[in-house]
Short mmCIF file of C-alpha atoms in Angstrom, two decimals:
data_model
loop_
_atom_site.label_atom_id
_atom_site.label_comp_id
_atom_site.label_asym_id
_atom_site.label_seq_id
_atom_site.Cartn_x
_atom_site.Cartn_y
_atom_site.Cartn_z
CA UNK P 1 -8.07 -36.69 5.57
CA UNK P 2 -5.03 -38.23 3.71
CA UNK P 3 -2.83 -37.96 0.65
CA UNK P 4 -5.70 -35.52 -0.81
CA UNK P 5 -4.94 -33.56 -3.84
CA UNK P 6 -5.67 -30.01 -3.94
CA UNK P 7 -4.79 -27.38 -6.49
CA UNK P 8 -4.40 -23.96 -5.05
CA UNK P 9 -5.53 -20.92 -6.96
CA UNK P 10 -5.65 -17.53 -6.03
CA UNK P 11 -9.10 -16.64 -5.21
CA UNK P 12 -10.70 -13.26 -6.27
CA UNK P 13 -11.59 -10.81 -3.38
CA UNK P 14 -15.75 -10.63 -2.73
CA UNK P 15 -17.36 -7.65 -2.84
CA UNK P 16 -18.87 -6.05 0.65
CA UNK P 17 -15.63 -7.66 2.52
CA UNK P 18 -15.39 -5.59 5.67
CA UNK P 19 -11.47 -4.97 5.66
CA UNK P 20 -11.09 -3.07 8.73
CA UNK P 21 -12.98 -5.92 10.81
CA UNK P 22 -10.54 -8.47 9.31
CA UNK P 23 -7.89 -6.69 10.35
CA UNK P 24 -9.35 -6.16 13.66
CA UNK P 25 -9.88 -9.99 13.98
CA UNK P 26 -6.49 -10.79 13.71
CA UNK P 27 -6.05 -8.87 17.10
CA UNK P 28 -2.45 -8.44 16.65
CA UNK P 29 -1.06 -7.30 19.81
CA UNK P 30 1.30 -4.58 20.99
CA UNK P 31 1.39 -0.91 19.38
CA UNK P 32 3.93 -0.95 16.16
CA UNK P 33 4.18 -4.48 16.30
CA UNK P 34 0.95 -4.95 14.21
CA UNK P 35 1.37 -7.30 11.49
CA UNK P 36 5.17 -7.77 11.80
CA UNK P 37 6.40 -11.28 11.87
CA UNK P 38 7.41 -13.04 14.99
CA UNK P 39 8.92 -16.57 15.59
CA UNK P 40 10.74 -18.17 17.79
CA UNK P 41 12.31 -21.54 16.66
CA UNK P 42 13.33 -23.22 19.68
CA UNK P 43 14.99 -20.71 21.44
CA UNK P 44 17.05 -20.14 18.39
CA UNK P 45 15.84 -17.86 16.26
CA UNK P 46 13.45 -14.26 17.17
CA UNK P 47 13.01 -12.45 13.84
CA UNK P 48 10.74 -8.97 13.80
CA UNK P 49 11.00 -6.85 10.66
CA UNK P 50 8.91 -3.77 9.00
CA UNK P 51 8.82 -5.34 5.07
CA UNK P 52 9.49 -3.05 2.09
CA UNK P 53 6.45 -3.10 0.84
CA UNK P 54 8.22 -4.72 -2.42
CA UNK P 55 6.47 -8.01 -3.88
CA UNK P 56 8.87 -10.56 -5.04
CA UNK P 57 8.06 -13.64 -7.08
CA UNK P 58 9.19 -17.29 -6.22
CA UNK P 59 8.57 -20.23 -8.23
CA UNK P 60 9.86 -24.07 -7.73
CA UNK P 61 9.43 -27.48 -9.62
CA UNK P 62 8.30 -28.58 -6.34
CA UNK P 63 8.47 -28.17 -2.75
CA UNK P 64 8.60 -30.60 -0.19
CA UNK P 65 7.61 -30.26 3.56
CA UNK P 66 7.33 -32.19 6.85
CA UNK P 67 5.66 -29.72 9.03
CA UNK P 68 3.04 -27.43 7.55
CA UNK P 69 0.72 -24.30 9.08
CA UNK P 70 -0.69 -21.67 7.01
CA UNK P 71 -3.15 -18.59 8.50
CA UNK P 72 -3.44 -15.00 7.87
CA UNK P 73 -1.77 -11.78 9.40
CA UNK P 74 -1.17 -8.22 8.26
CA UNK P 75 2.63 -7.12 7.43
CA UNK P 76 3.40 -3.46 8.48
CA UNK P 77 5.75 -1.56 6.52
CA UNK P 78 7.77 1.66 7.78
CA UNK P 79 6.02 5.13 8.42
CA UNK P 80 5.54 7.22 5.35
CA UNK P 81 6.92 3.82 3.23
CA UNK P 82 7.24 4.75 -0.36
CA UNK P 83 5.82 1.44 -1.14
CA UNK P 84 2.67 1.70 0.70
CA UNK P 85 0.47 3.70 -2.05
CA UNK P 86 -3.40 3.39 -0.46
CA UNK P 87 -2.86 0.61 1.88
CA UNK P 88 -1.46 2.44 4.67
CA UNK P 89 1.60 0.66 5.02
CA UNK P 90 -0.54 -2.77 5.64
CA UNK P 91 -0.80 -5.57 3.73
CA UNK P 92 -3.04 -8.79 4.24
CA UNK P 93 -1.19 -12.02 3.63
CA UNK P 94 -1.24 -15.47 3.89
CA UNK P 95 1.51 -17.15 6.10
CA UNK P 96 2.97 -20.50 5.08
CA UNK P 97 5.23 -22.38 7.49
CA UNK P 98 7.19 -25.54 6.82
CA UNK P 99 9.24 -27.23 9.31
CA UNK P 100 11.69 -28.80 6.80
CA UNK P 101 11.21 -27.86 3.54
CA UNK P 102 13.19 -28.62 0.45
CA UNK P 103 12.75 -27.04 -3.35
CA UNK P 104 13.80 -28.11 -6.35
CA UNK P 105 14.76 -25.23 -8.74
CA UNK P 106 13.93 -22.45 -6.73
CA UNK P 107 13.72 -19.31 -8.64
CA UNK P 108 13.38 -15.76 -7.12
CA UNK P 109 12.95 -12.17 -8.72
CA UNK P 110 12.10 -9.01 -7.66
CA UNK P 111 11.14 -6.14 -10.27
CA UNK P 112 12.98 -3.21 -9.92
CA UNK P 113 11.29 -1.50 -12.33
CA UNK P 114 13.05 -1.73 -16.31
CA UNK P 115 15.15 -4.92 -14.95
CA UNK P 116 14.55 -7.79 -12.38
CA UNK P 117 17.00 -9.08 -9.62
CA UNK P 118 16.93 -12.79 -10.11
CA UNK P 119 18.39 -15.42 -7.80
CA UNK P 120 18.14 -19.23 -8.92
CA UNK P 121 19.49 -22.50 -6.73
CA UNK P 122 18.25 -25.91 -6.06
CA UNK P 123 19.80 -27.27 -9.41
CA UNK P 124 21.70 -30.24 -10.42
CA UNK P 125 19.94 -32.56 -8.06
CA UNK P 126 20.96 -30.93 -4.57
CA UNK P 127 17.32 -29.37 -3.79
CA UNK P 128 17.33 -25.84 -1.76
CA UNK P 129 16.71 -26.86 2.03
CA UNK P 130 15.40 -24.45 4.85
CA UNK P 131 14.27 -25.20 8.84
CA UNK P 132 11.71 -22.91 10.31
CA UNK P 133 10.54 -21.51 6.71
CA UNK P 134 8.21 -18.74 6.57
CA UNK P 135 7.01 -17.28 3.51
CA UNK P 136 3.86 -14.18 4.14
CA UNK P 137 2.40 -14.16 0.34
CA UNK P 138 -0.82 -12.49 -1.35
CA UNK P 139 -1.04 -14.98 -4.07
CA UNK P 140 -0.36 -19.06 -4.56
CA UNK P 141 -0.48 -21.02 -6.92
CA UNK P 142 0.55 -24.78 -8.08
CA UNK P 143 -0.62 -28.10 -7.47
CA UNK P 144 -0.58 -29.16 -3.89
CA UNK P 145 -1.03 -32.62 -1.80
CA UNK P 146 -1.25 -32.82 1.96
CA UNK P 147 -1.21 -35.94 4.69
CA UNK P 148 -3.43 -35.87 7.54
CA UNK P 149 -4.78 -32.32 7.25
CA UNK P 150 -6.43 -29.66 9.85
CA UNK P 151 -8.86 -27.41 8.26
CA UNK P 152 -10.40 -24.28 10.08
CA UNK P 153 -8.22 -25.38 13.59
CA UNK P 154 -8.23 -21.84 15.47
CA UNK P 155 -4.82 -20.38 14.33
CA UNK P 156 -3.13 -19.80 18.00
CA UNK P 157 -3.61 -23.39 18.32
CA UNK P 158 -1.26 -24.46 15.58
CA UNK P 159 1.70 -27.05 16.64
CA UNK P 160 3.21 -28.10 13.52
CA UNK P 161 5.61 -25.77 13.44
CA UNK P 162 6.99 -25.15 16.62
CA UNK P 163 6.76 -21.60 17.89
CA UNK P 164 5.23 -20.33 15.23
CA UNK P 165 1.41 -19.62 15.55
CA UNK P 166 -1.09 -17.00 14.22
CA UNK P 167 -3.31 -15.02 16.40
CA UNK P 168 -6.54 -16.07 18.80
CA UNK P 169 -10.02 -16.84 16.42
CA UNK P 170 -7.81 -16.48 12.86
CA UNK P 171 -8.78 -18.98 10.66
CA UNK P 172 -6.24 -21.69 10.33
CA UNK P 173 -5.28 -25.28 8.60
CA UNK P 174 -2.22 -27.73 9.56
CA UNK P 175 -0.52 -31.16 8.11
CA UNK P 176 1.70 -33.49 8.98
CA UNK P 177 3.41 -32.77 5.15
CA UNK P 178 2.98 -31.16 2.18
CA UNK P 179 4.17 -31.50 -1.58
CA UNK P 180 3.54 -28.39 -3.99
CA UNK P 181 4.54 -28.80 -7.60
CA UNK P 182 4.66 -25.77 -10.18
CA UNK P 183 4.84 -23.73 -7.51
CA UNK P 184 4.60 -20.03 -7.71
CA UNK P 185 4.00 -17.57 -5.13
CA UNK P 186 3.48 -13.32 -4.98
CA UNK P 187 5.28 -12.57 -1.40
CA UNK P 188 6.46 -9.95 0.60
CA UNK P 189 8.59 -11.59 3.40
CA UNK P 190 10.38 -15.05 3.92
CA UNK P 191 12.21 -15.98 7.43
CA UNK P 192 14.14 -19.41 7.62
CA UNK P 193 16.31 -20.70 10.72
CA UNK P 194 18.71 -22.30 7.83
CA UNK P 195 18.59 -21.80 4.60
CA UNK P 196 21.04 -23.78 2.64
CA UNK P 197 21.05 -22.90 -1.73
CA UNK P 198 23.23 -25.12 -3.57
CA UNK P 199 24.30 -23.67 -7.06
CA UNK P 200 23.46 -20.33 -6.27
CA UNK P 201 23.62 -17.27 -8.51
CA UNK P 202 22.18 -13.88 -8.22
CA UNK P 203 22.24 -11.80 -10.95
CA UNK P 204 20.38 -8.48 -12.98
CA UNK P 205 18.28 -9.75 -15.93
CA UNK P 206 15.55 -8.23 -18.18
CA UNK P 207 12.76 -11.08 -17.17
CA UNK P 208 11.58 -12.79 -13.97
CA UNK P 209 11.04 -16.07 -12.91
#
């Protein structure tokens, strides 16, 4: 498959889905270490990290990769999190991975509950860049293209991104690129090797992106 256009929506959860077998099927390995993030890019860069718990929004003209894996995992947040209401400190996301990556516009917010900490770069014609970028979302949206694409490839046997795989019998798609436009994503945890934001500014405001 190549060049195919795909929009990506967020699609509603099913009724009777079994979510202690899913979780079980992603037969993440090593007490405490279940659903935490772990990549190595290279040699260069080993990142493990309980998350907050705290969703943050990120939106972007459009996104550009060479490189591209996505599968799903479970983040763990601390013991006794404030953040983890019913889930028990788990949450079920889907992991994107780019390679190289570059967004124009890139917009980021997280409510803090009566204001929003907003951070905005990729302006002005210099595009955000990142190496190694992992995002772990709930939600996706926008309008996406990919060349020479992977559907359903076992997870653990991803290679587009290098050391960064999912977890043995996880569902899991690959391509050699990927272009999203009007992108907009619900996430919980991003990890880059570089991350380079031109035109940056963080600030307090009362809306999001």
């Amino acid at each position: 498959m190549s060049d195919d256009t795909v929009p990506i929506e967020p699609v509603p959860p099913q009724s009777g889905v079994r979510w202690r077998r899913f979780a079980a099927s992603l037969a993440v390995v090593g007490a405490g270490a279940a659903g935490m993030v772990m990549l190595t890019a290279q040699g260069v860069l080993s990142a493990q990290f309980a998350i907050s718990g705290m969703p943050f929004v990120v939106t972007a003209d459009k996104l550009s990769g060479t490189g591209f894996e996505q599968f799903a995992t479970l983040d763990q947040m601390i013991e006794d999190s404030p953040n983890q209401g019913d889930t028990g400190g788990q949450v079920v996301v889907i992991v994107s991975a780019i390679d190289k990556a570059e967004l124009t516009n890139l917009c980021q917010s997280i409510n803090l509950g009566g204001m929003y900490m907003k951070l905005t770069a990729g302006g002005d014609g210099k595009p955000v860049s990142a190496r190694t970028l992992v995002v772990d979302s709930d939600e996706l949206s926008g309008n996406a293209s990919f060349k020479s694409i992977d559907i359903g490839q076992d997870a653990s046997t991803l290679d587009q991104v290098p050391g960064v795989r999912g977890n043995p019998g996880v569902f899991g798609q690959q391509a050699d690129t990927v272009t999203i436009t009007d992108l907009r994503q619900n996430n919980y945890a991003t990890t880059a090797a570089v991350f380079t934001l031109p035109n940056l500014r963080m600030r307090f405001t009362s809306e999001g992106c």
